[in-house]
Short mmCIF file of C-alpha atoms and ligand atoms in Angstrom, two decimals:
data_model
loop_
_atom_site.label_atom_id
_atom_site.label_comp_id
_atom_site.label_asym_id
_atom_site.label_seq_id
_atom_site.Cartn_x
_atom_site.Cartn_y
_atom_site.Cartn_z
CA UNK L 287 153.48 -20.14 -25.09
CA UNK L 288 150.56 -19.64 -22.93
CA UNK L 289 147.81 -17.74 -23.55
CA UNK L 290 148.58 -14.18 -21.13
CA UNK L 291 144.87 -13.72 -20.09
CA UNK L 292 144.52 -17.07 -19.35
CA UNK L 293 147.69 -17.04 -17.02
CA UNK L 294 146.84 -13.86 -15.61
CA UNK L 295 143.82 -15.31 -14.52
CA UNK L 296 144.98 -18.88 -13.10
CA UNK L 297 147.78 -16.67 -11.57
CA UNK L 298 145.15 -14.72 -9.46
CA UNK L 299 143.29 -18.53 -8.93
CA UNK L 300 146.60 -19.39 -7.22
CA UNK L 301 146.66 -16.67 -4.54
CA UNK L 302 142.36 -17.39 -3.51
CA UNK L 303 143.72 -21.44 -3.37
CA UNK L 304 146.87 -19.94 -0.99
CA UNK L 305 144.20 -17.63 1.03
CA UNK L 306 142.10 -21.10 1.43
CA UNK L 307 144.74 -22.79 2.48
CA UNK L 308 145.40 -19.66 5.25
CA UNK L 309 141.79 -19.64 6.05
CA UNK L 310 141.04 -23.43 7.02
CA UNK L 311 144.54 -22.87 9.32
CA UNK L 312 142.99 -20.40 10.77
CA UNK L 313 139.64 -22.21 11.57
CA UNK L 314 141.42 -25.27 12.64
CA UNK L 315 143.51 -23.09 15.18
CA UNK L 316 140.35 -21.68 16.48
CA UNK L 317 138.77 -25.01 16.57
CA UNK L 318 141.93 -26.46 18.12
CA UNK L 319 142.06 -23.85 21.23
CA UNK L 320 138.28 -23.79 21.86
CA UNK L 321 138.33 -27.68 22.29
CA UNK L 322 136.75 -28.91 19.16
CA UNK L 323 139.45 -31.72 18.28
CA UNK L 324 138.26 -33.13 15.13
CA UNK L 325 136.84 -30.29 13.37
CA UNK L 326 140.43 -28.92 13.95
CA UNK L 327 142.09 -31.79 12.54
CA UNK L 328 139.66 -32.10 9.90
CA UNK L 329 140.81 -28.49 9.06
CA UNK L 330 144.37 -28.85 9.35
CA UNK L 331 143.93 -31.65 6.64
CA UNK L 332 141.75 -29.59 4.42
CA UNK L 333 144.16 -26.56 4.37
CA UNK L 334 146.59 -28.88 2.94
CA UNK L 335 144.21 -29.91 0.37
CA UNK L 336 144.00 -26.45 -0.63
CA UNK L 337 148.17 -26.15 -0.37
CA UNK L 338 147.85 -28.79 -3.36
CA UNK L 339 145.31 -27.16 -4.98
CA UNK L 340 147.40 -24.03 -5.04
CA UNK L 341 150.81 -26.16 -6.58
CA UNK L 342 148.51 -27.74 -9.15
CA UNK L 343 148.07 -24.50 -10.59
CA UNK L 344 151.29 -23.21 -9.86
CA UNK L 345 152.95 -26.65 -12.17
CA UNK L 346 150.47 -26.25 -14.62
CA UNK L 347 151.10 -22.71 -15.63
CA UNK L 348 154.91 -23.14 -15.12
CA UNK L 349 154.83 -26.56 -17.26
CA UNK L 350 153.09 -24.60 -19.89
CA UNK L 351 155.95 -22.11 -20.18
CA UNK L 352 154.37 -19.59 -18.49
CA UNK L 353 155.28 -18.39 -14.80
CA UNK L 354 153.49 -18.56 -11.77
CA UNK L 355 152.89 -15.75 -9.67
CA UNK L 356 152.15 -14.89 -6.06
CA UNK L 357 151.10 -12.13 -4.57
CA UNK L 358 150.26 -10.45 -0.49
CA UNK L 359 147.18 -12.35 1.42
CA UNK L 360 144.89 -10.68 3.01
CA UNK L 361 144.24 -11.49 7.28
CA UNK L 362 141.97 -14.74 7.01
CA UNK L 363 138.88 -14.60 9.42
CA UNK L 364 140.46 -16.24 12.88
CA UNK L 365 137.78 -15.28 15.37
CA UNK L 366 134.49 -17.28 15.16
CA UNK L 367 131.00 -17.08 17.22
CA UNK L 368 130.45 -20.62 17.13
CA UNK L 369 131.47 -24.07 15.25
CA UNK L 370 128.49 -23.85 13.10
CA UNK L 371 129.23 -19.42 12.13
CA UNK L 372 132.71 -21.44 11.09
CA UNK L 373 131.15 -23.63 8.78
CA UNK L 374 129.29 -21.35 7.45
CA UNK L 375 132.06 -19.39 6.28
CA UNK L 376 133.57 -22.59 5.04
CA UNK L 377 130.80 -23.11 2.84
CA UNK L 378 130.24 -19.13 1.59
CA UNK L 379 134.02 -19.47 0.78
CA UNK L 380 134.05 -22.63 -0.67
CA UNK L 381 130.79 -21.26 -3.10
CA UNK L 382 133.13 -18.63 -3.60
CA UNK L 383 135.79 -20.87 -5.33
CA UNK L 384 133.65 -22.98 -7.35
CA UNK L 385 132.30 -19.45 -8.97
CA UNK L 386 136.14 -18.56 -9.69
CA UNK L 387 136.21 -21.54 -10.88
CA UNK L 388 133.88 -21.91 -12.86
CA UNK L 389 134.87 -17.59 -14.58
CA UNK L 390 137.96 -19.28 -15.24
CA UNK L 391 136.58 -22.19 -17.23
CA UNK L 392 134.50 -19.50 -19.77
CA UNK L 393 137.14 -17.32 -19.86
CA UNK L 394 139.52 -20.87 -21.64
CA UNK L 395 136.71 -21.00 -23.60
CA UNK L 396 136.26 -17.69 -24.84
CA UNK L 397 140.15 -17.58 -25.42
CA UNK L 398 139.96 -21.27 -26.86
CA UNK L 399 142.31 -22.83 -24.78
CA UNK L 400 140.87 -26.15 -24.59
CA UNK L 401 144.16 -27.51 -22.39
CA UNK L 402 143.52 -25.60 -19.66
CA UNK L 403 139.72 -26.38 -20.22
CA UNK L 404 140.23 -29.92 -19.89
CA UNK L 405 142.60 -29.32 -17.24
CA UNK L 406 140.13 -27.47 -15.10
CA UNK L 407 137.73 -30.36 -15.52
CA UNK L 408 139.28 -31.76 -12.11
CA UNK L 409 138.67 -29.19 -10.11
CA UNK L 410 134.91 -28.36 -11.20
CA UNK L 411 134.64 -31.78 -9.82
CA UNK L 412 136.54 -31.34 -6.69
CA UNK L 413 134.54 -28.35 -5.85
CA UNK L 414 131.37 -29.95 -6.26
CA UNK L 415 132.74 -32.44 -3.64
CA UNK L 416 133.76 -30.04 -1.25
CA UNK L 417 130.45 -28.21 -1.67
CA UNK L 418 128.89 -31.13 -0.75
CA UNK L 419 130.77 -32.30 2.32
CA UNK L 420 130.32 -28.86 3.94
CA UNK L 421 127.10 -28.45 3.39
CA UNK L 422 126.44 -32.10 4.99
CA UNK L 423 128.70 -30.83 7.40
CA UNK L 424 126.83 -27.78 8.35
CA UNK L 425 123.62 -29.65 7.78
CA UNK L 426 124.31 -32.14 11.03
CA UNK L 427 125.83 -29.06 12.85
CA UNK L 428 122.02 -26.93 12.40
CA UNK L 429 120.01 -29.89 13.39
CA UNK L 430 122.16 -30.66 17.06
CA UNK L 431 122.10 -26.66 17.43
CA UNK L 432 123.77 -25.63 20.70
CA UNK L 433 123.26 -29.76 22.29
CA UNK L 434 126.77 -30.24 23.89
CA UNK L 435 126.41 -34.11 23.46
CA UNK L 436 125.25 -33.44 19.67
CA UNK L 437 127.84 -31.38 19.34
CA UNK L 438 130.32 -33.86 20.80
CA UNK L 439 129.44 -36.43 18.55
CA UNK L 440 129.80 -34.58 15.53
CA UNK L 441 133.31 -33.38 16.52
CA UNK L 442 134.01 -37.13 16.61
CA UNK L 443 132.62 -37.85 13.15
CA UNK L 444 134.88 -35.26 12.09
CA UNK L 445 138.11 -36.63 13.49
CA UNK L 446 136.88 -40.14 11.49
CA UNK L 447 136.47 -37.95 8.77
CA UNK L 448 139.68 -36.60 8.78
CA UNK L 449 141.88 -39.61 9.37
CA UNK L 450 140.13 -42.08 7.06
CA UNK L 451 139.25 -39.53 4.03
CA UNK L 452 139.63 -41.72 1.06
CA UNK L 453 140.16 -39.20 -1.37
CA UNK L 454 143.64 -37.14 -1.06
CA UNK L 455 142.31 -34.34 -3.30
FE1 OFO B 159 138.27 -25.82 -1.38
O1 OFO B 159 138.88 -26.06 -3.12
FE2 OFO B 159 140.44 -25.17 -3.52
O2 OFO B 159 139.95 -23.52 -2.93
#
């Protein structure tokens, strides 16, 4: 039996992982239509990422007898200023997770469950990877500023990024 506050709260963890999931769709479509090929793809591929976080929660409360829940999504953010506003956002949301995150982890504590503690060690790491990358990310994206060649090149590096990402997480 699983502790109810616990899955009450991983349950609501599973619908911000499905809204990421919407959200970097809806970047990489913008990026996709205003001719920024690799940040799109780069996108696409991280939406899915957040489509797996989303079933790793989803198995884990369902293999712990509980039942996973989903509830209504809110209309992701699909109309941008400019690649680096986008990336921006990515980051802001992606801070945004890693403090869920991270409310969830005291809250196993304060309930002692130490099996979904140890079981949310995984994605304090992920999220301090994916803090990273964006914010190297956005970092390149500042320093070219509106410089179409700049801007070409790191829409390349992206695509690279994208395709040869060594880590499926
Ligand atoms: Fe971007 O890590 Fe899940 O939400």
């Amino acid at each position: 039996m699983m502790n109810p506050k616990v899955e009450a709260a991983i349950n609501k963890q599973i619908q911000k992982e499905e809204f990421s999931s919407r959200l970097y769709l809806a970047m990489a479509i913008w990026c996709e239509v205003k001719g920024y090929p690799g940040a799109s793809a780069f996108l696409y591929r991280h939406a899915d990422e957040e489509r797996m976080h989303q079933m790793k929660f989803v198995h884990y409360v369902n293999e712990r007898g509980g039942k996973a829940q989903l509830f209504d999504q809110e209309q992701p953010a699909d109309e941008f200023n400019s690649l680096q506003e986008l990336f921006e956002q990515v980051l802001d949301h992606e801070e945004y997770i890693t403090a869920s995150i991270n409310k969830l982890y005291e809250l196993t504590f304060d309930e002692k469950d130490f099996t979904t503690a140890n079981f949310l060690q995984w994605f304090i790491t992920e999220q301090l990877e994916e803090e990273s990358l964006m914010r190297t990310i956005l970092d390149k994206i500042r320093l070219v500023g509106t410089d179409k060649a700049g801007m070409f090149h790191i829409d390349k590096e992206l695509e690279t990024m994208s395709a040869g990402a060594a880590n499926p997480a």
